[in-house]
């Protein structure tokens, strides 16, 4: 929606099209297999709804004779209520890259269905998209001035038409204007000014109402309060969600409709502010729809970022952002004193503060002929981020490749962690950018699963939602069932039909244990990247720092 003072109603129709925003927010990234072809996709959703999204697809092997198409599919409309697919066009001078635009006409949980056709066979993938209006675009100053001048000209023209119609319409050609005609002309001018003024007032009232309604539908994340609780049995974090200020989505954004993602209802990350040298990945238990609690590891005193990832029944996923202050506590224990007990999937680590360890490419250590950034992991393990320069460009899609080594320098034996071969968290040093990554991309697997199940059901609209309390109970039962399973059996269920790329068959990395995350850094700046893998039954974490230009 455009905001600008002194707009004239007669120019509003011309402005309406210009208010349709274009891409500007961080994209959703997908990596997977479609048939025998590895596919990377980046979907940049619009900041303004209705608006256009840019879809970029990369086929690294660049096969011949491939047809790529994409279309938006809404959770509420299903596959039967979606438009036909648009072709993605091959990008000149960039082999294997295809791009296209598509319109998102309504807000809410939606997706992009990517279709790949080769030799008469069609393969498809669904990429979840949270298409929500997040911005109110400013009109360019030059455009505002031009439209105001045009509007002023149209106002004068309309008043002149009224004046001439009343004062000169019955005067014969060449006849002098009489005093009576002059009075009619003045009256016509006054009436014309009043009529045009009423039209302008009505247009402005309509526009202001549209602007207010638009502002009320701007995406507002949940706010929450994180509280530090000290007990005899340890320290706890209590997260209380505040949903009172949300003005839309009263049904679909109810927290009673939360669904598990990777077998957990909430993934909570704690990162120490400023130094970024303390990192924890925890999974709080639900006390009720608004309150969640988890036991804390022995964190040093200080202020912490809190990021809590959740997914709901409609597939809508988002991050609840909060802050936690850890006081000096008598219960504080050093990390070497393991007299605390975390959940079996909870983990934390200490690393060097940002700025204390220079970013240096180690040319003496090569993986597949490429240098990289090395970091030590707990237990004597190590990880190498394979990169030739150590610098990355903002907005460009990369494959972040990490090689894992055991204490003897041999490839480490990786195991699934919550159904994935690795997790990663990216945080800009100032805390303004956060993302939870997986080898499949930046989207929630729970979101994708809910969308696929919805499309298969054939349901449309919002009239077939389950009862919220019974839905909560059923989800809690599923979570209890998963928690009681052995790791191997649970991971097998969580992985389901998920396709993990066959790194062991990758000729470039056949002698290494690799984990790969597709990502595009949204802004220039300094970032810290944490990777999480499971080796010999233990979750290990490592931190890397990188500059994005």
XYZ file of C-alpha atoms in Angstrom:
549
model
C 0.000 0.000 0.000
C 1.308 3.452 -0.946
C 1.093 6.334 1.494
C 1.454 9.920 0.345
C -0.125 13.207 1.416
C -2.186 15.471 -0.850
C -3.170 12.744 -3.311
C -6.096 13.565 -5.604
C -8.794 10.981 -6.056
C -8.748 11.205 -9.839
C -5.223 9.767 -9.841
C -5.920 6.923 -7.407
C -6.705 4.327 -10.031
C -3.314 4.912 -11.564
C -1.663 4.516 -8.187
C -3.390 1.231 -7.374
C -1.283 -0.808 -9.770
C 1.902 0.813 -8.514
C 1.066 -0.229 -4.971
C 1.561 -3.894 -5.837
C 4.916 -4.581 -4.215
C 7.788 -6.620 -5.541
C 10.322 -8.873 -3.932
C 12.366 -7.556 -1.045
C 12.178 -9.959 1.890
C 14.516 -12.948 2.429
C 13.601 -15.866 0.208
C 12.624 -19.446 0.996
C 15.205 -21.946 -0.223
C 14.591 -25.539 -1.255
C 17.072 -28.283 -2.154
C 16.115 -31.788 -3.131
C 15.772 -34.352 -5.872
C 13.159 -34.188 -8.641
C 13.484 -37.452 -10.476
C 17.199 -38.003 -10.963
C 18.000 -34.296 -10.905
C 19.284 -32.243 -8.018
C 17.302 -29.019 -7.726
C 17.961 -25.793 -5.815
C 15.161 -23.242 -5.697
C 14.922 -19.776 -4.180
C 11.496 -18.144 -3.844
C 11.451 -14.466 -2.851
C 7.939 -13.688 -1.543
C 6.503 -10.195 -2.036
C 6.571 -7.634 0.768
C 3.142 -6.359 -0.281
C 0.056 -8.504 -0.996
C -1.114 -8.593 -3.798
C 2.406 -8.719 -5.178
C 4.832 -10.669 -7.318
C 7.294 -13.298 -6.165
C 10.499 -14.130 -7.995
C 11.243 -17.848 -8.441
C 14.786 -18.959 -9.261
C 15.617 -22.621 -9.916
C 19.094 -24.049 -10.451
C 19.785 -27.480 -11.930
C 23.516 -27.992 -11.167
C 23.864 -30.767 -13.764
C 22.185 -28.544 -16.422
C 20.361 -31.374 -18.254
C 19.061 -30.804 -21.794
C 15.406 -30.880 -22.768
C 14.045 -29.895 -19.376
C 10.828 -27.884 -18.987
C 10.395 -26.061 -15.679
C 7.130 -24.497 -14.501
C 5.834 -23.029 -11.241
C 2.514 -21.918 -9.780
C 1.234 -20.629 -6.420
C -0.939 -23.054 -4.426
C -2.860 -21.752 -1.404
C -3.630 -23.873 1.659
C -7.211 -22.603 1.657
C -7.816 -23.271 -2.063
C -5.929 -26.513 -2.677
C -4.707 -27.848 -5.996
C -8.110 -27.538 -7.669
C -8.370 -23.828 -6.944
C -4.981 -22.782 -8.220
C -4.057 -21.155 -11.555
C -2.191 -22.896 -14.329
C 1.574 -23.035 -14.056
C 3.831 -20.416 -15.644
C 6.986 -21.380 -17.500
C 10.344 -20.574 -15.931
C 12.734 -19.075 -18.478
C 16.361 -20.087 -18.873
C 18.741 -17.307 -17.768
C 21.256 -16.328 -20.477
C 24.931 -16.947 -19.651
C 23.985 -18.892 -16.478
C 23.709 -22.568 -17.472
C 21.173 -24.526 -15.501
C 19.429 -21.467 -14.019
C 15.767 -20.651 -14.656
C 13.693 -17.700 -13.417
C 10.116 -16.477 -13.473
C 7.577 -14.275 -11.659
C 4.187 -15.140 -10.200
C 1.426 -13.248 -8.452
C 0.347 -13.859 -4.875
C -3.132 -12.393 -4.563
C -3.992 -13.251 -0.938
C -2.262 -13.527 2.416
C -1.656 -16.648 4.453
C -0.071 -20.049 4.139
C 0.671 -20.857 0.547
C 3.294 -22.611 -1.501
C 5.025 -22.731 -4.823
C 4.617 -25.945 -6.760
C 7.620 -26.536 -9.020
C 7.080 -28.874 -11.977
C 9.978 -30.479 -13.863
C 9.217 -32.312 -17.114
C 11.805 -34.441 -18.866
C 11.226 -37.082 -21.563
C 7.487 -37.070 -20.909
C 7.879 -37.629 -17.142
C 6.781 -34.862 -14.734
C 8.125 -34.466 -11.210
C 6.907 -31.971 -8.656
C 8.016 -30.342 -5.412
C 6.085 -28.124 -2.993
C 7.939 -25.240 -1.342
C 6.042 -23.653 1.598
C 5.686 -19.865 1.458
C 4.382 -17.584 4.207
C 2.918 -14.919 1.906
C 2.160 -12.067 4.288
C 2.260 -8.280 3.796
C 5.267 -7.047 5.751
C 5.800 -3.493 4.485
C 4.083 -0.287 3.444
C 5.920 1.079 0.457
C 6.657 4.772 0.171
C 5.755 6.462 -3.086
C 8.814 7.876 -4.872
C 8.932 11.671 -4.426
C 9.171 12.324 -8.166
C 6.087 10.186 -8.846
C 4.135 11.945 -6.085
C 4.945 15.374 -7.528
C 3.980 14.295 -11.052
C 0.662 12.802 -9.892
C -0.128 15.888 -7.779
C 0.460 18.186 -10.770
C -1.698 15.914 -12.941
C -4.401 15.842 -10.282
C -4.382 19.623 -9.977
C -4.755 19.965 -13.726
C -7.711 17.539 -13.704
C -9.392 19.464 -10.859
C -9.093 22.755 -12.772
C -10.379 21.038 -15.912
C -13.435 19.626 -14.133
C -14.337 22.959 -12.501
C -13.944 24.681 -15.876
C -16.317 22.164 -17.488
C -18.977 22.896 -14.835
C -18.489 26.657 -15.272
C -18.702 26.559 -19.077
C -21.670 24.192 -19.047
C -23.757 26.595 -16.942
C -22.527 29.927 -18.273
C -21.978 29.411 -22.008
C -23.884 26.270 -23.045
C -26.961 28.179 -24.411
C -25.086 31.210 -25.820
C -24.997 31.391 -29.608
C -21.640 31.477 -31.374
C -20.222 35.035 -31.487
C -22.791 36.344 -28.969
C -21.425 38.481 -26.147
C -21.686 37.057 -22.625
C -24.581 38.745 -20.776
C -24.499 39.735 -17.066
C -26.921 36.851 -16.466
C -24.583 34.447 -18.210
C -21.681 35.756 -16.173
C -23.595 35.060 -12.956
C -24.380 31.533 -14.168
C -20.695 31.025 -14.901
C -19.773 32.068 -11.358
C -22.474 29.787 -9.936
C -21.224 26.938 -12.137
C -17.684 27.475 -10.898
C -18.877 27.315 -7.281
C -20.976 24.202 -7.875
C -18.137 22.542 -9.747
C -15.706 23.299 -6.917
C -18.120 21.848 -4.346
C -18.771 18.693 -6.399
C -15.075 18.095 -7.074
C -14.316 18.799 -3.403
C -16.867 16.198 -2.310
C -15.401 13.678 -4.754
C -11.893 14.336 -3.410
C -13.115 14.068 0.189
C -14.894 10.780 -0.583
C -11.828 9.433 -2.356
C -9.551 10.377 0.512
C -11.922 8.770 3.045
C -11.984 5.573 0.994
C -8.201 5.584 0.623
C -7.642 6.189 4.353
C -10.000 3.299 5.179
C -8.106 1.017 2.789
C -4.793 2.106 4.352
C -6.082 1.407 7.879
C -7.348 -2.011 6.862
C -4.046 -2.790 5.162
C -2.057 -1.739 8.240
C -4.175 -4.034 10.376
C -3.280 -6.976 8.137
C 0.469 -6.289 8.150
C 2.231 -9.330 9.529
C 2.873 -9.049 13.258
C 4.943 -11.787 14.892
C 3.984 -13.118 18.276
C 5.667 -11.337 21.154
C 6.757 -13.289 24.217
C 8.284 -12.867 27.646
C 11.149 -15.137 28.650
C 11.604 -15.584 32.378
C 14.544 -17.137 34.234
C 13.345 -19.453 37.031
C 15.743 -20.813 39.664
C 14.793 -24.049 41.427
C 16.558 -26.595 43.611
C 16.653 -29.032 40.730
C 18.140 -26.561 38.265
C 17.423 -23.432 36.275
C 14.508 -23.137 33.849
C 13.281 -20.855 31.092
C 9.555 -20.055 31.034
C 8.361 -18.638 27.710
C 4.967 -16.918 27.834
C 3.500 -15.966 24.462
C 1.443 -12.775 24.165
C -1.098 -12.975 21.347
C -3.456 -10.231 22.533
C -2.338 -7.648 19.956
C -2.812 -9.842 16.892
C -5.655 -8.450 14.787
C -6.036 -11.217 12.213
C -5.872 -14.973 11.989
C -7.851 -15.476 15.217
C -8.518 -19.079 14.192
C -5.573 -20.194 12.107
C -2.966 -18.537 14.363
C -4.278 -20.118 17.556
C -1.396 -21.795 19.339
C -3.629 -24.773 20.085
C -3.176 -25.685 16.410
C 0.596 -26.124 16.657
C 2.055 -29.249 15.028
C 5.428 -30.969 15.498
C 8.367 -30.177 13.261
C 11.156 -32.788 13.363
C 9.270 -34.407 16.228
C 9.285 -31.291 18.416
C 6.558 -28.755 19.092
C 9.033 -25.909 19.527
C 12.700 -25.465 18.613
C 14.186 -22.809 20.880
C 17.640 -21.304 20.361
C 19.482 -19.325 23.019
C 22.455 -17.238 21.881
C 24.428 -14.938 24.145
C 24.238 -11.359 22.945
C 27.250 -9.367 21.716
C 29.926 -12.085 22.087
C 27.771 -14.872 20.562
C 30.005 -17.361 22.399
C 27.204 -19.391 24.026
C 24.727 -21.358 21.918
C 21.926 -23.719 22.960
C 19.283 -25.656 21.020
C 16.439 -26.642 23.379
C 12.916 -28.042 23.093
C 10.457 -26.650 25.643
C 7.448 -28.595 26.902
C 3.970 -27.123 26.512
C 2.327 -26.223 29.830
C -0.719 -24.708 28.148
C -1.411 -22.877 24.878
C 0.638 -19.813 25.900
C 3.267 -21.145 28.341
C 6.309 -23.309 27.571
C 9.134 -24.409 29.832
C 12.533 -26.060 29.471
C 15.463 -26.780 31.769
C 18.512 -24.671 31.021
C 22.096 -25.825 30.641
C 24.682 -24.097 32.887
C 24.640 -20.741 31.103
C 26.906 -17.920 32.246
C 25.202 -14.729 33.392
C 24.288 -12.257 30.681
C 21.669 -11.287 28.127
C 20.536 -13.778 25.502
C 18.671 -13.775 22.197
C 15.703 -16.161 22.251
C 14.372 -17.575 18.960
C 11.497 -20.079 19.132
C 10.413 -21.772 15.879
C 6.848 -23.103 15.631
C 4.536 -24.503 12.917
C 0.737 -24.671 12.878
C -1.924 -26.914 11.361
C -2.267 -24.697 8.293
C 1.462 -25.042 7.613
C 2.154 -21.479 8.730
C 5.569 -21.385 10.396
C 7.198 -18.478 12.178
C 9.739 -17.513 14.808
C 8.838 -16.030 18.195
C 11.560 -13.591 19.221
C 12.255 -12.786 22.854
C 15.117 -11.995 25.247
C 16.369 -13.679 28.403
C 18.498 -12.252 31.185
C 20.463 -14.861 33.147
C 21.502 -13.481 36.565
C 24.477 -14.460 38.646
C 23.178 -17.637 40.288
C 24.200 -19.913 43.126
C 23.114 -22.818 40.952
C 25.509 -21.884 38.143
C 27.800 -24.782 37.201
C 30.730 -24.888 34.851
C 30.286 -26.856 31.661
C 32.809 -29.424 32.873
C 30.588 -30.200 35.871
C 27.832 -32.340 34.299
C 25.475 -32.603 37.284
C 22.537 -31.375 35.225
C 20.271 -33.333 32.916
C 18.994 -31.908 29.637
C 16.548 -33.525 27.253
C 18.139 -36.140 25.033
C 17.814 -33.852 21.990
C 18.870 -30.649 23.769
C 22.390 -29.362 23.327
C 24.614 -26.373 24.024
C 28.156 -25.294 23.368
C 30.732 -22.643 24.222
C 32.893 -21.084 21.517
C 35.224 -18.161 21.065
C 33.664 -14.689 21.206
C 33.228 -13.022 17.830
C 36.222 -10.936 16.840
C 38.693 -12.929 18.955
C 39.476 -15.433 16.237
C 40.456 -13.995 12.849
C 38.858 -15.354 9.706
C 41.676 -17.259 7.976
C 41.482 -19.740 5.136
C 43.647 -22.737 5.869
C 45.440 -23.494 2.613
C 47.304 -26.412 4.192
C 44.073 -28.319 4.683
C 42.281 -29.101 1.466
C 38.999 -30.896 0.786
C 38.571 -31.940 -2.825
C 41.171 -29.387 -3.865
C 39.470 -26.505 -2.038
C 40.701 -24.667 1.065
C 38.323 -23.875 3.868
C 37.622 -22.561 7.335
C 38.394 -24.964 10.176
C 36.839 -25.127 13.621
C 37.167 -27.555 16.519
C 34.185 -29.494 17.822
C 33.688 -31.144 21.224
C 35.108 -34.639 21.629
C 38.143 -33.954 19.456
C 36.109 -33.746 16.266
C 36.575 -30.968 13.741
C 34.692 -29.405 10.856
C 35.820 -27.632 7.704
C 33.657 -25.186 5.786
C 34.613 -25.699 2.158
C 35.030 -22.276 0.536
C 37.589 -20.790 -1.816
C 37.505 -17.171 -0.612
C 35.785 -17.098 2.777
C 33.557 -14.266 1.520
C 30.013 -14.468 0.209
C 27.773 -12.110 -1.753
C 24.432 -11.036 -0.315
C 21.419 -12.363 -2.214
C 23.328 -15.089 -4.035
C 22.306 -18.724 -3.552
C 25.125 -20.884 -2.176
C 25.592 -24.469 -1.143
C 27.299 -24.326 2.264
C 29.380 -27.518 2.395
C 30.909 -28.806 5.639
C 33.274 -31.765 6.006
C 33.335 -33.547 9.386
C 36.423 -35.313 10.789
C 37.044 -37.587 13.762
C 39.945 -37.071 16.225
C 42.273 -39.004 13.887
C 41.464 -36.758 10.938
C 39.371 -39.441 9.244
C 35.797 -38.854 7.971
C 33.406 -38.820 10.912
C 30.451 -41.201 10.897
C 27.349 -38.989 10.856
C 24.013 -40.077 12.310
C 20.571 -38.495 11.934
C 19.704 -35.772 14.446
C 15.920 -35.322 14.734
C 15.482 -36.927 11.344
C 18.039 -34.734 9.555
C 21.713 -35.259 8.771
C 22.484 -31.844 10.178
C 21.080 -28.542 11.418
C 22.510 -25.058 11.125
C 21.689 -21.639 12.541
C 22.721 -18.392 10.864
C 22.785 -15.178 12.901
C 23.989 -11.762 11.867
C 26.259 -10.341 14.567
C 23.782 -7.592 15.431
C 20.922 -10.103 15.739
C 18.898 -8.624 12.855
C 18.989 -11.817 10.727
C 18.246 -15.298 12.062
C 17.432 -18.526 10.249
C 17.286 -22.214 11.145
C 18.678 -24.241 8.224
C 18.391 -27.866 7.151
C 19.978 -29.790 4.275
C 16.613 -29.502 2.511
C 16.459 -25.704 2.787
C 15.154 -22.886 4.953
C 11.533 -23.994 5.195
C 9.832 -26.033 7.929
C 9.455 -29.724 7.117
C 6.329 -29.718 9.280
C 4.914 -26.935 7.120
C 5.575 -28.893 3.934
C 3.996 -32.022 5.417
C 0.825 -30.156 6.460
C 0.492 -28.618 2.996
C 0.920 -31.957 1.224
C -1.647 -33.630 3.471
C -4.055 -30.759 2.912
C -3.724 -30.951 -0.877
C -4.229 -34.721 -0.828
C -7.387 -34.364 1.276
C -9.082 -32.130 -1.291
C -10.459 -29.870 1.461
C -10.836 -26.140 0.830
C -11.689 -23.173 3.035
C -11.620 -23.031 6.829
C -14.787 -24.954 7.679
C -13.146 -28.307 8.334
C -10.622 -27.406 11.039
C -10.402 -29.908 13.920
C -11.566 -28.937 17.401
C -8.716 -27.062 19.029
C -8.651 -28.838 22.414
C -8.955 -32.337 20.983
C -6.307 -31.427 18.412
C -3.935 -30.350 21.219
C -4.508 -33.635 23.041
C -3.825 -35.700 19.930
C -0.607 -33.776 19.217
C 0.567 -34.247 22.813
C -0.035 -37.991 22.488
C 2.028 -38.123 19.304
C 4.858 -36.223 20.996
C 4.812 -38.597 23.982
C 4.886 -41.574 21.630
C 7.891 -40.174 19.736
C 9.766 -39.352 22.953
C 9.502 -42.980 24.101
C 10.972 -44.408 20.909
C 14.670 -45.297 20.573
C 16.636 -42.784 18.504
C 17.050 -45.023 15.472
C 13.358 -45.943 15.248
C 12.242 -42.360 15.865
C 14.639 -40.936 13.276
C 13.363 -43.443 10.740
C 9.812 -42.196 11.323
C 10.828 -38.541 11.215
C 12.748 -38.962 7.980
C 9.752 -40.679 6.343
C 9.898 -40.220 2.581
C 12.310 -37.310 2.882
C 15.052 -37.491 0.277
C 18.512 -36.741 1.676
C 20.899 -36.033 -1.125
C 23.298 -38.929 -1.718
C 26.511 -37.246 -0.617
C 28.277 -40.586 -0.359
C 27.688 -41.014 -4.100
C 28.907 -37.503 -4.858
C 32.124 -38.015 -6.845
C 33.560 -34.764 -5.481
C 33.138 -35.852 -1.840
C 33.201 -39.642 -1.947
C 36.031 -39.802 0.630
C 34.478 -37.340 3.103
C 31.563 -37.056 5.503
C 29.701 -33.996 4.295
C 26.642 -32.033 5.314
C 25.295 -29.360 2.975
C 22.928 -26.421 3.562
C 21.535 -24.276 0.719
C 21.331 -20.607 1.691
C 21.433 -17.033 0.424
C 22.586 -14.405 2.927
C 19.959 -11.627 2.743
C 22.160 -8.659 3.744
C 25.818 -7.669 3.765
C 27.527 -7.834 7.135
C 29.241 -10.181 9.574
C 27.556 -13.492 10.418
C 28.109 -16.440 12.715
C 27.034 -19.882 11.508
C 26.575 -22.806 13.890
C 26.393 -26.350 12.551
C 24.940 -29.278 14.499
C 25.589 -32.923 13.691
C 25.360 -36.211 15.563
C 28.434 -38.437 15.814
C 28.651 -41.651 17.849
C 25.381 -40.837 19.588
C 26.498 -37.361 20.688
C 25.265 -34.016 19.335
C 28.224 -31.788 18.534
C 28.180 -28.114 17.613
C 30.652 -25.833 15.893
C 30.724 -22.113 15.097
C 32.076 -20.302 12.024
C 32.313 -16.577 11.311
C 31.944 -15.230 7.798
C 31.825 -11.869 6.042
C 29.053 -11.175 3.525
C 29.609 -8.385 0.990
